[in-house]
PDB file of C-alpha atoms and ligand atoms in Angstrom:
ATOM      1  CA  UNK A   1      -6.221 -16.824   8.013  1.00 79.00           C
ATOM      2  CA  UNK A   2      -3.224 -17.800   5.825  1.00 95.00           C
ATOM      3  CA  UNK A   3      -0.120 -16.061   5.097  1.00 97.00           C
ATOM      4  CA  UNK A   4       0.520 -15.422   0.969  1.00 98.00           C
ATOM      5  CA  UNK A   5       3.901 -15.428  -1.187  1.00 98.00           C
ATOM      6  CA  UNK A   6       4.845 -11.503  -1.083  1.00 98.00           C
ATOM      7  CA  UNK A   7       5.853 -11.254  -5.173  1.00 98.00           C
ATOM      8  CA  UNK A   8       9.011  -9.538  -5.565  1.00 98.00           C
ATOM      9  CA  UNK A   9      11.328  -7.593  -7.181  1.00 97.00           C
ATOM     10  CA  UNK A  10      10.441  -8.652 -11.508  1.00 97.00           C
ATOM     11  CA  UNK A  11       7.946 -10.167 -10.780  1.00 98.00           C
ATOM     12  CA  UNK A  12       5.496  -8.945 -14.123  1.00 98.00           C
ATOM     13  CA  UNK A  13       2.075  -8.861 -11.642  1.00 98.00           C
ATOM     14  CA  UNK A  14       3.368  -5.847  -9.646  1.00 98.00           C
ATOM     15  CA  UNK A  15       3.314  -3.760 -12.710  1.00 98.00           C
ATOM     16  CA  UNK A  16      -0.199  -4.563 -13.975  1.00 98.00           C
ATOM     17  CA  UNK A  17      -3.370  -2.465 -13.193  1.00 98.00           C
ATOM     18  CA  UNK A  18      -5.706  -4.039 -10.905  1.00 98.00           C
ATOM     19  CA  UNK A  19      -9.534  -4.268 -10.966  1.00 98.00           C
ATOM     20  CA  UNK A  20     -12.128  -2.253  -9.281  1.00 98.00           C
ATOM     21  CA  UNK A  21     -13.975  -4.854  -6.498  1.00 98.00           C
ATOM     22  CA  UNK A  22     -17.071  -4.923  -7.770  1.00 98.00           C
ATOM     23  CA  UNK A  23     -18.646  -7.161  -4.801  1.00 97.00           C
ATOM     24  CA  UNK A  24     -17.500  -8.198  -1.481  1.00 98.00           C
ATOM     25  CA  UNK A  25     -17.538 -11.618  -0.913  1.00 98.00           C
ATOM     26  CA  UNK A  26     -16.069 -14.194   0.742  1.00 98.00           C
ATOM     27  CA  UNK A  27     -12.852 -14.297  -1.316  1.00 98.00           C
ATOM     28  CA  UNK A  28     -12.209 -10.699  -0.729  1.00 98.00           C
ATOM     29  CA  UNK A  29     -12.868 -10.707   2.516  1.00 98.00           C
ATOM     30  CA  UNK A  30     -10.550 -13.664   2.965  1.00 98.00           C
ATOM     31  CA  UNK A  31      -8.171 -11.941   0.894  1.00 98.00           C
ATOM     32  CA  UNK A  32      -8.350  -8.602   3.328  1.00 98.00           C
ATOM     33  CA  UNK A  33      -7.497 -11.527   6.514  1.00 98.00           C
ATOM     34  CA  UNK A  34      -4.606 -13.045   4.500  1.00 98.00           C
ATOM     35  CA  UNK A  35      -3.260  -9.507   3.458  1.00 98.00           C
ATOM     36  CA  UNK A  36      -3.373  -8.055   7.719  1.00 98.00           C
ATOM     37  CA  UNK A  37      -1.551 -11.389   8.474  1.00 98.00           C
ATOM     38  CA  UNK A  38       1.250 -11.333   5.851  1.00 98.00           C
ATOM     39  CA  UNK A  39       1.668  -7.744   6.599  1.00 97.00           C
ATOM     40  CA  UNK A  40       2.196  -8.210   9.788  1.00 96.00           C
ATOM     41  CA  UNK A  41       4.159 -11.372   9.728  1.00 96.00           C
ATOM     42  CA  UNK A  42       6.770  -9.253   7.093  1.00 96.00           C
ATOM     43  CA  UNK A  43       6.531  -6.416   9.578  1.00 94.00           C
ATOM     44  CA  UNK A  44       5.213  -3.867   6.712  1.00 95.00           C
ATOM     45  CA  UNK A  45       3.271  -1.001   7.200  1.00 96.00           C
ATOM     46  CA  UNK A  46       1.131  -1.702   3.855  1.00 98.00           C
ATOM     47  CA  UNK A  47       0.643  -4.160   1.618  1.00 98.00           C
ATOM     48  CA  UNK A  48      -1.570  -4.099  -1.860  1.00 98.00           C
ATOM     49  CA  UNK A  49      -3.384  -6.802  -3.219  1.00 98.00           C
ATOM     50  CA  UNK A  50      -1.035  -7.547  -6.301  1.00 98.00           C
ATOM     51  CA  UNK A  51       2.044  -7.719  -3.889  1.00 98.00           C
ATOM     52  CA  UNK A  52       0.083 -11.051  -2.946  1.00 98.00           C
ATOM     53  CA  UNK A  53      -0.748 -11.863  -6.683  1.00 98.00           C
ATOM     54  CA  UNK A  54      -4.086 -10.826  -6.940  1.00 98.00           C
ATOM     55  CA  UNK A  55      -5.342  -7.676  -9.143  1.00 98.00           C
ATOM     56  CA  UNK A  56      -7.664  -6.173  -7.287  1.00 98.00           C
ATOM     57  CA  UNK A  57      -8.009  -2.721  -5.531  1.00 98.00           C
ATOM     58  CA  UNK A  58      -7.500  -4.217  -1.706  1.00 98.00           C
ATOM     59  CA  UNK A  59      -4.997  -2.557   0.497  1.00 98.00           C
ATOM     60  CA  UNK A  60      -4.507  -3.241   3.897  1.00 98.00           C
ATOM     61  CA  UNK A  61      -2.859  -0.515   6.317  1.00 98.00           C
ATOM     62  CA  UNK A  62      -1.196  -0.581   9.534  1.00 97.00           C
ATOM     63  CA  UNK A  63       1.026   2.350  10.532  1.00 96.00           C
ATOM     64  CA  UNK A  64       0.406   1.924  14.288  1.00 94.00           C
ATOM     65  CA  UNK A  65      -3.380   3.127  14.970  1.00 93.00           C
ATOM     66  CA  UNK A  66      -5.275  -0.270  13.944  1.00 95.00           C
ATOM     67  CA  UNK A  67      -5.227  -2.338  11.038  1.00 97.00           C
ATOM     68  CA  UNK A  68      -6.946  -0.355   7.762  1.00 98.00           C
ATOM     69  CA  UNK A  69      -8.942  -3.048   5.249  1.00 98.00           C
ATOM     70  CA  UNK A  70      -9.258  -0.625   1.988  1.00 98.00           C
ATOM     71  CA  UNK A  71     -11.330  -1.588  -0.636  1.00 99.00           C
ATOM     72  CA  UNK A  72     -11.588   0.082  -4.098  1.00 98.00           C
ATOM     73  CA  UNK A  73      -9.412   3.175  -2.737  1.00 98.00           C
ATOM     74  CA  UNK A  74      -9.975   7.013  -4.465  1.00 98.00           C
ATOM     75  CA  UNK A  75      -7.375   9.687  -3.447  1.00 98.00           C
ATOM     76  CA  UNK A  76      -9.770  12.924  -3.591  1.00 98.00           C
ATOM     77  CA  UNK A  77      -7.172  15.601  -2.533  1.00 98.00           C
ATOM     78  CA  UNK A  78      -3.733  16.231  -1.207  1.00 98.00           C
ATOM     79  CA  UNK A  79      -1.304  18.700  -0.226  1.00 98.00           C
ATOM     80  CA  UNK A  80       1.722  19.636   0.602  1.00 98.00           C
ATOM     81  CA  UNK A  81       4.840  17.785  -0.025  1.00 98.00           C
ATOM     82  CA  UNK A  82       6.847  15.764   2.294  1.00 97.00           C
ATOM     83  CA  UNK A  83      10.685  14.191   1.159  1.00 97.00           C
ATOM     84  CA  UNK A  84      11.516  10.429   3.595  1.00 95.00           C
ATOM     85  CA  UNK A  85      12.834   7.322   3.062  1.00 94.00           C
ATOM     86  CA  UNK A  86      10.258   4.389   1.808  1.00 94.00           C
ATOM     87  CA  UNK A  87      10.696   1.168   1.394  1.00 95.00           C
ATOM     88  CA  UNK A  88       8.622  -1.290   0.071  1.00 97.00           C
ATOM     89  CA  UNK A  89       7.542  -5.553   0.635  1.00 97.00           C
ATOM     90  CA  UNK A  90       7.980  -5.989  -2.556  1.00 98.00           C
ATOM     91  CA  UNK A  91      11.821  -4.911  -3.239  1.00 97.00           C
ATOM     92  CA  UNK A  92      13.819  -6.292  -0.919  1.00 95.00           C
ATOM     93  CA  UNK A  93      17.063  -4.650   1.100  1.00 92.00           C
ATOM     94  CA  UNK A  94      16.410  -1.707  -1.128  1.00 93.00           C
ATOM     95  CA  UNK A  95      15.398   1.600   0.245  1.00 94.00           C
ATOM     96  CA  UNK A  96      15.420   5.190  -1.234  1.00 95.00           C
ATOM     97  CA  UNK A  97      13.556   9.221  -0.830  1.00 95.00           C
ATOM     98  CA  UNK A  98      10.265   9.407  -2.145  1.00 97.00           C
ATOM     99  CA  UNK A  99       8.202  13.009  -2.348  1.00 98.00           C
ATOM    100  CA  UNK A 100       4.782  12.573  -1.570  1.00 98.00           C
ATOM    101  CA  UNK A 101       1.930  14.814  -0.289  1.00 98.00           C
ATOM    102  CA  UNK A 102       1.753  15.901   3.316  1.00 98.00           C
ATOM    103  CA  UNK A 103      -2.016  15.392   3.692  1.00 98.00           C
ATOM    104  CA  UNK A 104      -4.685  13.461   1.550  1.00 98.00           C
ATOM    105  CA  UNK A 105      -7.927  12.615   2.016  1.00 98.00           C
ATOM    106  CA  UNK A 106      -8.910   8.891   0.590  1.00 98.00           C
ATOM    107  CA  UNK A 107     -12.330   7.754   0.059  1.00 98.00           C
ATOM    108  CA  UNK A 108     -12.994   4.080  -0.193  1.00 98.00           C
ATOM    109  CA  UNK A 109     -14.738   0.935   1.250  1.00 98.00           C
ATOM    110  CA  UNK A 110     -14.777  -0.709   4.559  1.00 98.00           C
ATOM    111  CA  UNK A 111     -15.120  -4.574   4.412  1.00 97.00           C
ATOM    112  CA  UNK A 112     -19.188  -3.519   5.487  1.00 98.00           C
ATOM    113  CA  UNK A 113     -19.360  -2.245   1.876  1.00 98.00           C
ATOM    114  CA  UNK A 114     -19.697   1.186   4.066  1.00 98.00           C
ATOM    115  CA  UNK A 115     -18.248   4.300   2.182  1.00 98.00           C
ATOM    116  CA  UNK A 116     -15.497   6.138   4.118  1.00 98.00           C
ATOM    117  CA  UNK A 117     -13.366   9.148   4.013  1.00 98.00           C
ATOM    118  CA  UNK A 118     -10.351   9.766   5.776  1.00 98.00           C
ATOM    119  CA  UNK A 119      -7.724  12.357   6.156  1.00 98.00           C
ATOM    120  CA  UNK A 120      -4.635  11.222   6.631  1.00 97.00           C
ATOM    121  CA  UNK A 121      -0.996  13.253   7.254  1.00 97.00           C
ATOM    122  CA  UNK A 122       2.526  12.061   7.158  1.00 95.00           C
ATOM    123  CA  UNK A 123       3.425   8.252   7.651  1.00 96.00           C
ATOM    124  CA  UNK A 124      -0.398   7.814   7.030  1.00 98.00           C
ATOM    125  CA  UNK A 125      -0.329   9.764   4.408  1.00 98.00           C
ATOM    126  CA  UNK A 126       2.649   8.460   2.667  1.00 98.00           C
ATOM    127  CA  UNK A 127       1.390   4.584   2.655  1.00 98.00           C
ATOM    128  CA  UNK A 128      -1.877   5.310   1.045  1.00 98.00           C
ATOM    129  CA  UNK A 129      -0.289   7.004  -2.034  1.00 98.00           C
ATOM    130  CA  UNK A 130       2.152   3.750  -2.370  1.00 98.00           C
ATOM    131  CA  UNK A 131      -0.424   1.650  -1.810  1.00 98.00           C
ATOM    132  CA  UNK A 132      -2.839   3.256  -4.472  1.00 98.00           C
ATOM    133  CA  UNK A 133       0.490   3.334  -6.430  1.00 98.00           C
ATOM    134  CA  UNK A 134       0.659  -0.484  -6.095  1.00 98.00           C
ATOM    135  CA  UNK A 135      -2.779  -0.687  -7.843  1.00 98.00           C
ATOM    136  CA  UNK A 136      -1.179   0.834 -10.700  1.00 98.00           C
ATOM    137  CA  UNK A 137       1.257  -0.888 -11.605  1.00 98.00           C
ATOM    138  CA  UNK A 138       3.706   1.988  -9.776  1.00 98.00           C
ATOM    139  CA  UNK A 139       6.453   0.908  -7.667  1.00 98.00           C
ATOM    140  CA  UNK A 140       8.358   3.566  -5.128  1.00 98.00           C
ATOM    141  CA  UNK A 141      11.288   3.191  -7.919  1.00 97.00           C
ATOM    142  CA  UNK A 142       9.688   4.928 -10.460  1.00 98.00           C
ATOM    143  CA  UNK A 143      10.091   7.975  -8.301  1.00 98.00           C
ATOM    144  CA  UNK A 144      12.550   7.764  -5.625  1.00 97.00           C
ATOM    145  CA  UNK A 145      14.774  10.600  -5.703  1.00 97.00           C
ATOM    146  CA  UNK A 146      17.465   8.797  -4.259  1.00 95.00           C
ATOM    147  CA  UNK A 147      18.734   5.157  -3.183  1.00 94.00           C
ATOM    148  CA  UNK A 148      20.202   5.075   0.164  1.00 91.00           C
ATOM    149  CA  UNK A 149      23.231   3.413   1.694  1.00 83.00           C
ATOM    150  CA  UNK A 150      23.880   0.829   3.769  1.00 71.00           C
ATOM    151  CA  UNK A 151      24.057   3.128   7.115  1.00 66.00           C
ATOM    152  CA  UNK A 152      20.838   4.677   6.612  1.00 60.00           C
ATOM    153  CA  UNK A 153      19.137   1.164   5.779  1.00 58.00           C
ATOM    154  CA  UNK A 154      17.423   1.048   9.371  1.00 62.00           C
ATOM    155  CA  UNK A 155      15.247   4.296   8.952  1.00 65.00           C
ATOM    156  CA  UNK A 156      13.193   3.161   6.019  1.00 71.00           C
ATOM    157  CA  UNK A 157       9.039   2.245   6.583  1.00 78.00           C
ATOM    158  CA  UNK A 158       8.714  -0.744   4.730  1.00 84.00           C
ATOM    159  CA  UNK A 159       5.157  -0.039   3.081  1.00 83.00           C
TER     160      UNK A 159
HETATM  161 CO1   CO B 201       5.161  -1.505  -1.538  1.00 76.57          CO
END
């Protein structure tokens, strides 16, 4: 495993689309192992594959329950709506409020190639949408409702 250069703040790649994995090979699945260690080395949550310049739909999640290798992620559903403070890898000693849903269920594929579908609520919840945002070309800026200050800079999950 090797950690990768987290692109940041203008960096153009972060707001390109990325591709659909069309086979799982050795590079993605090295990617997936680079993406869990620089993750966890920049104590995030979630990280997407073009955070790590490389446009393909790979996400890696960790909110506390075991590391999640996504490939070629599909949000099916969602409800609710939820208002917290996100922050993101990518943009630095920023942090702001960001509605998402409540509850979604995600379909994708395990590094097996194995379909999956999960539910997912709350913190969960939250870092799949800005991860599948990341895959887009969608940064947490484009909707945050509003920027916090200094004080509340602690509270943030950096996804
Ligand atoms: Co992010």
């Amino acid at each position: 495993m090797a950690l990768r250069e987290i692109r940041i703040d203008d960096d153009p790649i972060l707001r390109k689309k990325s591709r659909v994995v069309s086979e799982i090979n050795d590079r993605i699945l090295t990617l997936l192992e680079d993406m869990e260690e620089t993750m966890i080395h920049a104590n995030g949550i979630g990280l997407a594959a073009p955070q790590v310049g490389v446009l393909r739909r790979v996400v890696t999640i960790d909110v506390g329950e075991g590391i999640m290798k996504i490939i070629n992620p599909e949000i099916l559903e969602v409800r609710g709506e939820v208002i917290e403070i996100e922050g993101c890898l990518s943009l630095p000693g920023i942090s702001g409020t960001v509605e998402r849903p409540e509850w979604v269920k995600l379909k994708y594929l395990n590094e097996n190639g194995e379909e999956v579908i999960i539910e997912g609520t709350d913190l969960l919840a939250r870092a799949i949408c800005h991860e599948v945002d990341h895959l887009d070309g969608i940064l947490y800026t484009d909707k945050v409702i509003e920027y916090c200050t200094d004080e509340d800079e602690n509270e943030e999950e950096i996804i």
